[in-house]
Short mmCIF file of C-alpha atoms and ligand atoms in Angstrom, two decimals:
data_model
loop_
_atom_site.label_atom_id
_atom_site.label_comp_id
_atom_site.label_asym_id
_atom_site.label_seq_id
_atom_site.Cartn_x
_atom_site.Cartn_y
_atom_site.Cartn_z
CA MET A 1 101.96 115.05 122.64
CA THR A 2 104.15 117.97 123.63
CA LEU A 3 105.92 119.74 120.79
CA PRO A 4 108.39 120.03 119.99
CA PHE A 5 109.53 116.22 121.17
CA GLU A 6 113.10 114.92 121.83
CA SER A 7 113.51 114.00 118.20
CA ASP A 8 116.71 112.23 118.60
CA GLN A 9 115.55 109.52 121.10
CA LEU A 10 114.27 105.83 120.02
CA LEU A 11 111.21 103.90 121.52
CA VAL A 12 112.32 100.54 123.20
CA GLY A 13 110.45 98.63 125.59
CA GLY A 14 108.15 101.91 126.29
CA CYS A 15 111.39 103.83 127.53
CA TRP A 16 112.11 106.60 125.15
CA ARG A 17 116.34 106.96 124.80
CA ARG A 18 118.85 107.72 122.90
CA ALA A 19 120.52 105.26 120.37
CA ALA A 20 122.92 103.04 122.30
CA GLY A 21 126.17 104.13 120.45
CA GLY A 22 125.20 107.67 121.14
CA ALA A 23 124.73 108.79 116.84
CA THR A 24 122.11 110.64 115.26
CA LEU A 25 121.62 111.67 111.52
CA PRO A 26 120.22 114.68 110.45
CA VAL A 27 116.32 115.84 109.87
CA GLU A 28 116.61 117.97 106.93
CA ASP A 29 113.85 120.49 105.17
CA PRO A 30 113.22 119.61 101.52
CA SER A 31 111.71 122.85 101.21
CA THR A 32 115.18 124.77 102.16
CA GLY A 33 117.68 122.25 102.29
CA LEU A 34 118.66 123.04 105.67
CA GLU A 35 118.77 120.64 108.71
CA PHE A 36 116.26 121.53 111.31
CA GLY A 37 116.80 118.54 113.75
CA ARG A 38 118.32 114.92 114.83
CA ILE A 39 116.66 111.70 114.74
CA ALA A 40 118.86 108.79 116.70
CA ARG A 41 120.59 106.20 114.78
CA ALA A 42 120.00 102.40 116.01
CA ASP A 43 122.21 100.04 115.22
CA ALA A 44 122.20 96.32 115.80
CA ASN A 45 121.92 96.72 119.47
CA ASP A 46 119.15 98.60 119.44
CA VAL A 47 117.00 96.65 117.16
CA ASP A 48 117.91 93.45 119.33
CA ALA A 49 116.87 95.44 122.59
CA ALA A 50 112.93 96.87 120.41
CA VAL A 51 112.71 93.00 119.21
CA ARG A 52 113.21 91.31 122.56
CA ALA A 53 110.98 94.18 124.20
CA ALA A 54 108.65 92.99 121.90
CA ARG A 55 108.78 89.32 122.59
CA ALA A 56 108.45 90.06 125.83
CA ALA A 57 104.98 92.45 125.15
CA PHE A 58 103.67 89.91 123.29
CA GLU A 59 104.50 87.16 125.62
CA GLY A 60 103.36 89.33 128.23
CA PRO A 61 100.78 92.20 128.77
CA TRP A 62 99.93 92.77 125.87
CA GLY A 63 99.19 89.45 124.32
CA ALA A 64 97.07 89.29 127.37
CA LEU A 65 94.55 91.84 126.07
CA ALA A 66 91.44 90.67 125.14
CA ALA A 67 90.42 91.56 121.11
CA PHE A 68 88.18 93.89 121.94
CA GLU A 69 90.78 95.64 124.53
CA ARG A 70 93.18 96.38 121.77
CA GLY A 71 90.70 97.50 119.67
CA ARG A 72 90.20 100.65 122.28
CA LEU A 73 93.62 101.76 122.56
CA LEU A 74 93.36 101.11 118.84
CA ALA A 75 90.53 103.55 118.72
CA ALA A 76 91.98 105.79 121.61
CA LEU A 77 95.42 106.49 119.42
CA GLY A 78 93.01 107.33 116.48
CA ARG A 79 91.08 109.85 118.60
CA ALA A 80 95.18 111.23 119.42
CA VAL A 81 95.80 111.81 116.02
CA LEU A 82 92.78 113.28 115.01
CA ALA A 83 93.33 115.62 118.36
CA HIS A 84 97.17 116.76 117.23
CA ALA A 85 96.36 116.35 113.17
CA GLU A 86 97.89 120.19 113.23
CA GLN A 87 101.59 118.88 114.88
CA LEU A 88 101.07 116.22 112.35
CA ALA A 89 100.46 117.98 109.52
CA ASP A 90 103.22 120.68 110.13
CA LEU A 91 105.77 117.92 111.07
CA GLU A 92 105.41 116.17 107.60
CA VAL A 93 105.39 119.41 106.09
CA ARG A 94 108.69 120.20 107.50
CA ASP A 95 110.15 116.64 106.80
CA VAL A 96 109.03 115.43 103.86
CA GLY A 97 108.33 118.59 102.15
CA LYS A 98 104.22 117.38 101.66
CA PRO A 99 101.56 120.67 100.95
CA ALA A 100 100.05 121.34 103.93
CA SER A 101 96.59 120.59 102.30
CA GLN A 102 98.15 116.82 101.11
CA ALA A 103 100.14 116.37 105.20
CA ARG A 104 96.55 117.10 106.68
CA ALA A 105 94.87 114.09 104.57
CA ASP A 106 97.52 111.91 105.41
CA VAL A 107 96.73 112.51 109.48
CA VAL A 108 93.00 111.79 108.62
CA ALA A 109 94.28 108.83 106.86
CA LEU A 110 96.45 107.34 109.48
CA ALA A 111 93.42 108.12 112.20
CA ARG A 112 90.73 106.22 109.18
CA TYR A 113 93.62 102.90 109.74
CA LEU A 114 93.15 103.21 113.21
CA GLU A 115 89.48 103.57 113.33
CA PHE A 116 88.86 101.01 110.55
CA TYR A 117 90.93 98.65 112.48
CA ALA A 118 89.79 98.90 115.92
CA GLY A 119 86.73 98.07 114.40
CA ALA A 120 87.17 95.04 113.20
CA VAL A 121 90.07 93.23 115.89
CA ASP A 122 86.57 91.44 117.60
CA LYS A 123 85.39 90.64 113.98
CA LEU A 124 88.18 88.33 112.92
CA HIS A 125 87.12 84.73 113.09
CA GLY A 126 88.00 81.80 112.81
CA THR A 127 86.13 79.22 110.78
CA THR A 128 84.58 75.81 111.81
CA ILE A 129 84.60 72.71 109.46
CA PRO A 130 82.14 70.06 108.91
CA PHE A 131 84.46 66.84 108.89
CA LEU A 132 84.24 63.18 110.29
CA THR A 133 81.04 63.08 112.77
CA ASP A 134 83.35 62.18 115.43
CA TYR A 135 85.04 65.28 115.07
CA THR A 136 84.36 69.13 115.85
CA VAL A 137 87.34 71.05 113.80
CA TYR A 138 88.02 74.45 113.81
CA THR A 139 90.52 77.17 113.03
CA LEU A 140 91.92 79.70 115.06
CA ARG A 141 93.53 83.29 113.50
CA GLU A 142 96.76 83.74 115.84
CA PRO A 143 99.16 86.47 115.83
CA HIS A 144 102.47 85.87 114.32
CA GLY A 145 104.32 87.30 117.68
CA VAL A 146 106.84 90.10 116.54
CA THR A 147 106.08 92.21 113.35
CA GLY A 148 108.90 93.98 111.81
CA HIS A 149 107.90 97.53 109.77
CA ILE A 150 110.56 99.05 107.63
CA VAL A 151 108.76 102.23 105.85
CA PRO A 152 109.55 104.91 103.04
CA TRP A 153 109.39 108.15 103.36
CA ASN A 154 107.12 109.19 100.95
CA TYR A 155 103.61 108.61 103.26
CA PRO A 156 105.13 107.51 106.82
CA MET A 157 101.52 108.56 108.38
CA GLN A 158 99.54 106.20 105.71
CA ILE A 159 102.33 103.35 105.56
CA VAL A 160 102.54 103.55 109.71
CA GLY A 161 98.61 102.95 109.78
CA ARG A 162 97.78 100.73 107.34
CA SER A 163 100.80 98.30 108.27
CA VAL A 164 101.45 98.83 112.35
CA GLY A 165 97.60 99.36 112.84
CA ALA A 166 96.45 95.82 111.02
CA ALA A 167 99.40 94.20 112.84
CA LEU A 168 98.71 95.76 116.68
CA ALA A 169 94.72 94.76 115.53
CA ALA A 170 95.83 90.88 114.94
CA GLY A 171 97.46 90.95 118.06
CA ASN A 172 101.36 91.51 116.75
CA ALA A 173 103.76 93.43 119.07
CA VAL A 174 105.40 95.96 116.32
CA VAL A 175 109.42 97.15 115.87
CA VAL A 176 109.04 100.22 113.00
CA LYS A 177 112.12 101.05 111.13
CA PRO A 178 110.99 104.70 109.44
CA ALA A 179 112.87 105.69 106.95
CA GLU A 180 116.14 108.04 107.46
CA GLU A 181 114.61 110.92 105.40
CA ALA A 182 111.32 111.02 107.10
CA SER A 183 110.70 109.63 111.11
CA LEU A 184 109.19 112.20 112.74
CA THR A 185 105.60 111.45 112.33
CA THR A 186 106.35 107.62 113.05
CA LEU A 187 108.17 108.78 116.56
CA ALA A 188 105.28 110.99 117.19
CA PHE A 189 102.66 108.23 116.62
CA ALA A 190 104.73 106.00 119.50
CA ARG A 191 104.84 108.81 121.53
CA LEU A 192 101.16 109.44 121.00
CA ALA A 193 100.43 105.66 121.46
CA THR A 194 102.35 105.59 124.77
CA GLU A 195 100.14 108.32 126.11
CA VAL A 196 96.80 106.35 125.12
CA GLY A 197 98.28 103.58 127.29
CA PHE A 198 99.78 100.91 124.55
CA PRO A 199 101.30 98.71 127.22
CA ALA A 200 105.51 98.66 127.01
CA GLY A 201 106.87 96.76 123.99
CA ALA A 202 103.93 96.67 121.99
CA ILE A 203 105.43 99.54 119.42
CA ASN A 204 108.46 99.83 119.51
CA VAL A 205 110.59 102.72 116.93
CA VAL A 206 114.16 102.19 115.68
CA PRO A 207 114.46 105.18 113.48
CA GLY A 208 118.90 105.03 111.51
CA LEU A 209 119.97 104.15 108.19
CA GLY A 210 118.54 101.18 106.09
CA GLU A 211 121.77 99.06 105.60
CA GLU A 212 122.22 99.32 109.38
CA ALA A 213 118.89 99.35 111.80
CA GLY A 214 116.81 98.20 108.68
CA ALA A 215 118.68 95.43 107.34
CA ALA A 216 119.34 94.28 111.45
CA LEU A 217 115.30 93.83 111.66
CA ALA A 218 114.75 92.11 108.28
CA ALA A 219 117.82 89.14 109.80
CA HIS A 220 116.50 89.19 113.27
CA PRO A 221 115.68 85.56 114.36
CA LEU A 222 113.06 86.69 116.48
CA VAL A 223 111.00 88.71 114.17
CA ASN A 224 108.37 86.40 112.91
CA HIS A 225 106.90 88.38 109.93
CA LEU A 226 108.19 91.31 107.89
CA SER A 227 106.33 94.28 106.31
CA PHE A 228 107.86 96.00 104.09
CA THR A 229 107.09 99.14 101.67
CA GLY A 230 110.36 100.70 99.21
CA SER A 231 112.11 99.92 96.29
CA VAL A 232 112.33 96.77 94.64
CA GLU A 233 116.16 96.23 95.07
CA VAL A 234 115.25 96.29 98.98
CA GLY A 235 112.69 94.72 98.86
CA ILE A 236 114.48 91.37 97.86
CA ALA A 237 116.88 91.82 100.35
CA VAL A 238 114.68 92.28 102.75
CA GLN A 239 112.96 88.95 101.51
CA ILE A 240 116.05 87.28 101.24
CA ALA A 241 117.32 88.33 104.72
CA ALA A 242 114.36 86.97 106.31
CA ALA A 243 114.17 83.99 103.90
CA ARG A 244 117.09 82.65 106.26
CA HIS A 245 114.79 82.89 109.33
CA VAL A 246 111.74 81.37 107.39
CA ALA A 247 109.69 84.53 108.17
CA PRO A 248 106.76 85.24 105.71
CA VAL A 249 107.13 88.59 103.86
CA THR A 250 104.95 90.88 102.56
CA LEU A 251 106.31 93.37 99.86
CA GLU A 252 105.05 96.62 98.61
CA LEU A 253 107.49 97.86 96.03
CA GLY A 254 105.89 100.18 93.48
CA GLY A 255 104.92 100.36 90.45
CA LYS A 256 104.42 102.00 86.71
CA SER A 257 100.47 102.24 87.06
CA PRO A 258 98.69 102.83 83.70
CA GLN A 259 95.03 104.50 82.93
CA LEU A 260 93.54 103.39 79.63
CA VAL A 261 91.72 106.14 78.24
CA PHE A 262 89.11 105.16 74.83
CA ASP A 263 87.66 106.93 72.75
CA ASP A 264 84.72 107.13 74.14
CA ALA A 265 85.58 108.17 78.15
CA ASP A 266 84.15 111.34 79.40
CA LEU A 267 86.91 113.52 79.22
CA ASP A 268 85.92 116.03 81.64
CA VAL A 269 86.10 114.02 84.64
CA ALA A 270 88.92 111.92 83.53
CA LEU A 271 91.54 114.86 82.77
CA PRO A 272 91.78 115.97 86.16
CA MET A 273 91.88 112.78 87.46
CA LEU A 274 94.91 111.59 85.26
CA VAL A 275 97.05 114.63 86.25
CA ARG A 276 96.47 114.25 89.56
CA ALA A 277 97.12 111.08 89.99
CA GLY A 278 100.75 111.77 88.49
CA ILE A 279 101.79 114.79 90.31
CA GLN A 280 100.04 114.15 93.96
CA ASN A 281 102.91 114.00 96.60
CA ALA A 282 105.36 115.15 93.76
CA GLY A 283 105.07 111.59 91.93
CA GLN A 284 106.26 109.95 95.37
CA THR A 285 103.58 107.67 95.23
CA CYS A 286 104.14 103.64 94.93
CA SER A 287 100.66 104.20 93.26
CA ALA A 288 100.88 107.02 90.87
CA SER A 289 100.12 106.62 87.35
CA SER A 290 102.73 107.49 85.56
CA ARG A 291 102.02 105.69 81.90
CA LEU A 292 98.80 107.46 80.28
CA LEU A 293 97.51 105.41 77.68
CA VAL A 294 95.42 106.95 75.60
CA GLN A 295 93.20 105.87 72.65
CA ARG A 296 94.30 107.47 69.18
CA GLY A 297 90.95 109.14 68.30
CA VAL A 298 90.85 111.66 71.29
CA TYR A 299 94.89 111.15 71.68
CA ASP A 300 95.45 115.45 70.28
CA ARG A 301 92.50 115.78 72.38
CA VAL A 302 93.99 114.43 75.19
CA VAL A 303 97.13 115.38 75.08
CA ASP A 304 96.43 119.03 74.63
CA ALA A 305 94.20 119.15 77.53
CA LEU A 306 96.88 117.49 79.96
CA ALA A 307 99.66 120.32 78.27
CA ALA A 308 97.11 123.28 79.37
CA ARG A 309 96.53 121.83 82.63
CA TYR A 310 100.91 120.90 83.23
CA ARG A 311 101.41 124.30 81.96
CA ALA A 312 99.43 125.88 84.98
CA LEU A 313 100.99 123.60 87.84
CA ARG A 314 103.39 124.98 90.23
CA ALA A 315 105.74 123.15 92.47
CA GLY A 316 107.15 125.41 95.65
CA PRO A 317 107.53 125.35 99.55
CA ALA A 318 105.55 122.90 101.58
CA ALA A 319 104.01 125.51 103.93
CA ARG A 320 102.47 127.04 100.88
CA ASP A 321 100.32 124.18 99.55
CA LEU A 322 101.10 124.36 96.51
CA ASP A 323 100.20 121.84 93.67
CA LEU A 324 103.54 120.10 94.67
CA GLY A 325 106.64 120.52 96.87
CA PRO A 326 109.80 119.90 96.70
CA LEU A 327 111.18 116.10 96.34
CA VAL A 328 112.47 114.75 99.11
CA SER A 329 116.09 114.36 99.11
CA GLY A 330 118.80 115.87 96.70
CA ALA A 331 119.26 112.03 95.75
CA GLN A 332 115.87 111.80 94.73
CA LEU A 333 115.51 114.65 92.49
CA ALA A 334 119.23 114.20 90.92
CA ARG A 335 117.84 110.44 90.08
CA VAL A 336 114.34 112.25 88.61
CA ARG A 337 116.44 114.68 86.52
CA ARG A 338 118.80 111.99 85.93
CA MET A 339 115.62 109.83 84.15
CA VAL A 340 114.50 112.53 82.38
CA THR A 341 117.30 114.20 80.98
CA THR A 342 118.27 110.40 79.60
CA GLY A 343 114.71 110.23 77.80
CA LEU A 344 114.85 113.05 76.55
CA GLU A 345 118.32 112.91 74.91
CA ALA A 346 117.10 108.89 73.67
CA GLY A 347 114.02 110.90 71.73
CA ALA A 348 111.28 111.39 74.19
CA GLU A 349 109.20 114.75 73.65
CA LEU A 350 108.64 117.21 76.27
CA LEU A 351 104.96 118.13 75.99
CA ALA A 352 104.51 120.42 78.37
CA SER A 353 106.24 121.49 81.87
CA GLY A 354 104.96 123.22 85.07
CA GLU A 355 107.05 125.82 87.08
CA VAL A 356 109.09 125.95 90.20
CA VAL A 357 107.68 129.49 92.35
CA ALA A 358 110.50 131.97 91.95
CA ASP A 359 111.10 132.40 95.02
CA ALA A 360 111.35 129.01 95.95
CA PRO A 361 114.76 128.40 98.20
CA PRO A 362 117.63 127.63 96.22
CA GLY A 363 118.41 124.68 98.45
CA GLY A 364 115.15 123.16 98.05
CA HIS A 365 114.94 119.74 95.92
CA TYR A 366 112.32 121.81 93.41
CA ILE A 367 111.39 119.98 89.89
CA ALA A 368 108.95 121.01 87.44
CA PRO A 369 106.15 118.43 86.15
CA THR A 370 106.53 117.22 83.14
CA LEU A 371 104.77 115.18 80.67
CA LEU A 372 106.25 113.56 78.00
CA GLY A 373 105.55 111.89 74.85
CA GLY A 374 107.28 110.39 72.04
CA VAL A 375 108.30 107.07 74.70
CA ALA A 376 107.99 104.17 73.27
CA PRO A 377 106.29 101.14 75.73
CA ALA A 378 110.26 99.45 75.79
CA ASP A 379 111.59 102.67 76.67
CA PRO A 380 112.93 103.34 80.41
CA LEU A 381 110.44 106.24 81.25
CA ALA A 382 107.49 103.66 80.12
CA GLN A 383 109.28 100.75 82.01
CA GLU A 384 110.63 102.10 84.94
CA GLU A 385 109.53 103.76 88.69
CA VAL A 386 110.53 107.71 88.06
CA PHE A 387 109.14 108.55 91.25
CA GLY A 388 108.76 112.20 90.66
CA PRO A 389 105.98 114.30 88.83
CA VAL A 390 106.91 113.06 85.11
CA GLN A 391 104.31 111.21 83.42
CA VAL A 392 104.35 109.72 79.52
CA VAL A 393 101.80 109.63 77.03
CA LEU A 394 101.66 106.52 74.99
CA PRO A 395 99.30 106.10 71.85
CA PHE A 396 96.78 102.87 71.12
CA ALA A 397 95.02 101.68 68.44
CA ASP A 398 92.38 99.31 69.77
CA GLU A 399 91.63 97.44 73.73
CA ASP A 400 94.32 94.41 72.74
CA GLU A 401 97.25 97.01 72.11
CA ALA A 402 96.22 98.73 75.40
CA VAL A 403 96.34 96.14 77.45
CA ALA A 404 99.46 94.61 75.88
CA ILE A 405 101.25 98.02 76.71
CA ALA A 406 99.76 98.11 79.82
CA ASN A 407 100.54 94.74 80.92
CA GLY A 408 103.85 95.09 79.55
CA THR A 409 106.06 96.51 82.62
CA ARG A 410 107.56 94.23 84.91
CA TYR A 411 105.20 95.91 87.53
CA GLY A 412 101.41 95.14 88.42
CA LEU A 413 100.24 97.29 91.37
CA VAL A 414 96.98 99.74 90.29
CA ALA A 415 95.93 99.97 86.66
CA GLY A 416 92.56 102.67 85.60
CA ALA A 417 90.95 102.22 82.61
CA TRP A 418 88.12 105.72 81.61
CA THR A 419 85.68 104.11 78.86
CA ARG A 420 81.70 103.81 78.90
CA ASP A 421 81.28 101.04 77.24
CA ALA A 422 80.60 98.24 80.07
CA GLY A 423 81.44 94.99 78.42
CA ARG A 424 84.57 96.38 78.04
CA GLN A 425 84.99 97.52 81.28
CA HIS A 426 84.22 94.17 83.03
CA ARG A 427 86.97 92.19 79.94
CA LEU A 428 89.56 94.92 81.19
CA VAL A 429 89.20 94.28 84.97
CA ARG A 430 90.15 90.47 84.25
CA ARG A 431 92.72 91.69 81.77
CA LEU A 432 94.89 94.02 83.50
CA ARG A 433 97.66 92.87 85.75
CA ALA A 434 97.11 94.59 88.43
CA GLY A 435 96.17 94.44 92.60
CA GLN A 436 93.83 97.18 91.96
CA VAL A 437 91.84 98.33 89.40
CA PHE A 438 89.83 100.75 88.69
CA LEU A 439 86.80 101.72 86.66
CA ASN A 440 86.07 105.43 85.50
CA ASP A 441 88.18 107.02 88.76
CA TYR A 442 91.33 106.64 90.12
CA GLY A 443 92.58 105.42 93.78
CA ALA A 444 89.17 106.31 95.74
CA ALA A 445 90.54 108.84 97.66
CA GLY A 446 92.84 105.82 99.55
CA GLY A 447 90.23 103.43 100.30
CA VAL A 448 91.76 102.13 104.12
CA GLU A 449 88.83 99.37 103.47
CA LEU A 450 90.26 98.68 100.17
CA PRO A 451 92.65 95.94 100.05
CA PHE A 452 96.18 96.90 98.12
CA GLY A 453 99.42 95.07 97.09
CA GLY A 454 100.65 93.86 93.89
CA THR A 455 101.59 91.47 91.70
CA GLY A 456 105.09 90.86 89.95
CA TRP A 457 107.31 93.27 90.73
CA SER A 458 104.88 95.04 92.28
CA GLY A 459 105.36 92.68 95.41
CA HIS A 460 103.06 90.67 97.46
CA GLY A 461 100.67 90.01 99.83
CA ARG A 462 98.16 92.95 100.44
CA GLU A 463 97.87 95.65 102.76
CA LYS A 464 94.48 97.60 103.91
CA GLY A 465 90.90 96.25 104.64
CA PHE A 466 90.96 92.63 106.58
CA GLU A 467 93.24 91.27 103.97
CA ALA A 468 95.47 92.86 106.12
CA LEU A 469 94.69 91.43 108.92
CA TYR A 470 94.55 88.02 107.89
CA GLY A 471 97.86 88.62 106.65
CA PHE A 472 98.83 89.46 109.93
CA THR A 473 97.74 86.27 111.22
CA THR A 474 98.63 82.47 110.92
CA VAL A 475 96.01 79.71 110.69
CA LYS A 476 95.53 76.94 113.78
CA THR A 477 93.52 73.79 112.78
CA VAL A 478 92.11 72.48 115.66
CA ALA A 479 90.48 68.96 115.33
CA ALA A 480 88.83 67.63 119.06
CA ARG A 481 87.92 64.24 118.10
CA HIS A 482 85.06 63.12 120.18
CA ARG A 483 86.57 60.16 122.82
P1 NAD B 1 114.59 102.20 100.04
O1 NAD B 1 113.92 100.97 99.47
O2 NAD B 1 115.70 102.32 100.12
O3 NAD B 1 114.12 102.46 101.31
C1 NAD B 1 113.11 102.25 101.86
C2 NAD B 1 112.97 101.38 103.42
O4 NAD B 1 114.09 100.45 103.40
C3 NAD B 1 113.68 102.97 104.13
O5 NAD B 1 113.46 102.65 105.69
C4 NAD B 1 115.32 102.13 104.21
O6 NAD B 1 115.68 102.95 105.37
C5 NAD B 1 115.01 100.79 104.64
N1 NAD B 1 116.12 100.07 104.05
C6 NAD B 1 117.41 100.39 102.72
N2 NAD B 1 117.98 99.48 102.76
C7 NAD B 1 117.89 98.48 103.51
C8 NAD B 1 118.23 97.01 104.01
N3 NAD B 1 119.54 96.90 103.24
N4 NAD B 1 117.72 96.59 104.67
C9 NAD B 1 117.05 96.49 104.93
N5 NAD B 1 115.77 97.87 105.05
C10 NAD B 1 116.26 98.88 104.05
O7 NAD B 1 113.72 102.95 99.12
P2 NAD B 1 114.56 104.75 98.66
O8 NAD B 1 116.04 105.04 98.80
O9 NAD B 1 114.10 105.59 100.36
O10 NAD B 1 114.04 105.13 97.35
C11 NAD B 1 114.30 104.57 96.15
C12 NAD B 1 113.64 104.14 95.46
O11 NAD B 1 112.66 103.04 95.98
C13 NAD B 1 112.60 104.95 95.10
O12 NAD B 1 113.33 105.98 94.19
C14 NAD B 1 111.23 104.50 94.39
O13 NAD B 1 111.06 104.03 93.21
C15 NAD B 1 111.00 103.50 95.24
N6 NAD B 1 110.63 103.83 96.66
C16 NAD B 1 109.11 103.16 96.21
C17 NAD B 1 108.25 103.46 97.24
C18 NAD B 1 107.10 103.00 97.40
O14 NAD B 1 105.67 103.28 97.86
N7 NAD B 1 106.72 101.56 96.67
C19 NAD B 1 108.55 103.96 98.98
C20 NAD B 1 109.50 104.70 98.67
C21 NAD B 1 110.56 104.28 97.43
#
């Protein structure tokens, strides 16, 4: 991949071209607030062309490949990603405002997804089913056909890796709608895919506005499966649009994920992870742990230690690789500030905050990481996703109260528990309402092998690991009678 590439082009049927209407959108550097490029603004015509190109690839050269051949292409793409790690990370630093080390970690995760699915592609078996003696019955796992992928701005490379990687491995042809705030690494990924030899139309990318390109993709009748990551509100709209042509949908809608700290927790291990799980990527993480539930016996000690850690945190330009970069946009900054201000006015207590470095460019979207107490479990700050570097600390008396608070939101994405009591660990695993539960850990370093997804308003369907492959396939049952 040569940089800088022409970022204002989209990819349809193997051709890089401008949007049919010629429109573009600005690319902003969140660290400065300054525009530094343009991306294409695809409209419904571009989306239609992309979906038809994907269908043609699925029925043509892409669909004709053997599983192991798809695996080889995915493996080659993984190697190309690693070979361009610095360029990809630099793009993400500028486009999303990610601190450089976090951007580099995202590149590695993208490559890991491609490696995982490259290896898994020819291990996706059907089953044989014992039935009447004069039958042979088996199942085939078949791709849906064309899959649509609507991607948010917070982890473009990871989310493209986990959803597009799995969809391609399963044999689907894909149309990707990256977020308007963060399309560059998806475009670069697609350029690499073209260079390593993916057939035309297997991967199509249509950047643009959500209500325009995204809505057109969700509503397109030739899209056979939709994978959406983002807000609850848009997720519902996507599911409704997909329902009109009866397409299955995977929704990953974020959360209000708790970590439960019991009196017997190993606090030396827990404390750094409690904080990191809240401020990583400036809190713009669907699985961010935004609620810290702490048992009363250690509450004061934990709050003091958390506050000390918060006071040492620094936010600043992404390229400086501090604890936090800026938020992705002015709109996101305004939203986070509003939620914190409203909470403080309603009686929340500011326990501690970090700092924004003094020489941060004034146009950047910076906010100091903020630790809050004095919040009741039913308050908005303990119920709604802030999507910024804000954690609330809530005390609890015993296991029952901890579980009631933990399960007391409409979300159910991730939960963590810190306790050395093995019996309690196993009880909690069953009682906590979440798609992933971590014991004496949080996040497991992203683990591409680990199925991920939510319950309740966090969404449905699973990404990552083998579960994603099942989601991107449909089962055909074959009954052959011996006559
Ligand atoms: P969003 O849901 O508006 O956008 C996510 C993706 O959906 C983007 O690609 C966007 O272009 C697209 N989209 C928007 N409107 C659409 C529509 N009508 N039809 C189809 N696609 C559409 O999210 P946002 O505005 O980027 O962020 C708002 C809030 O969403 C955040 O503050 C956060 O709470 C949440 N969020 C969650 C995640 C997550 O990982 N779960 C990621 C991003 C945002």
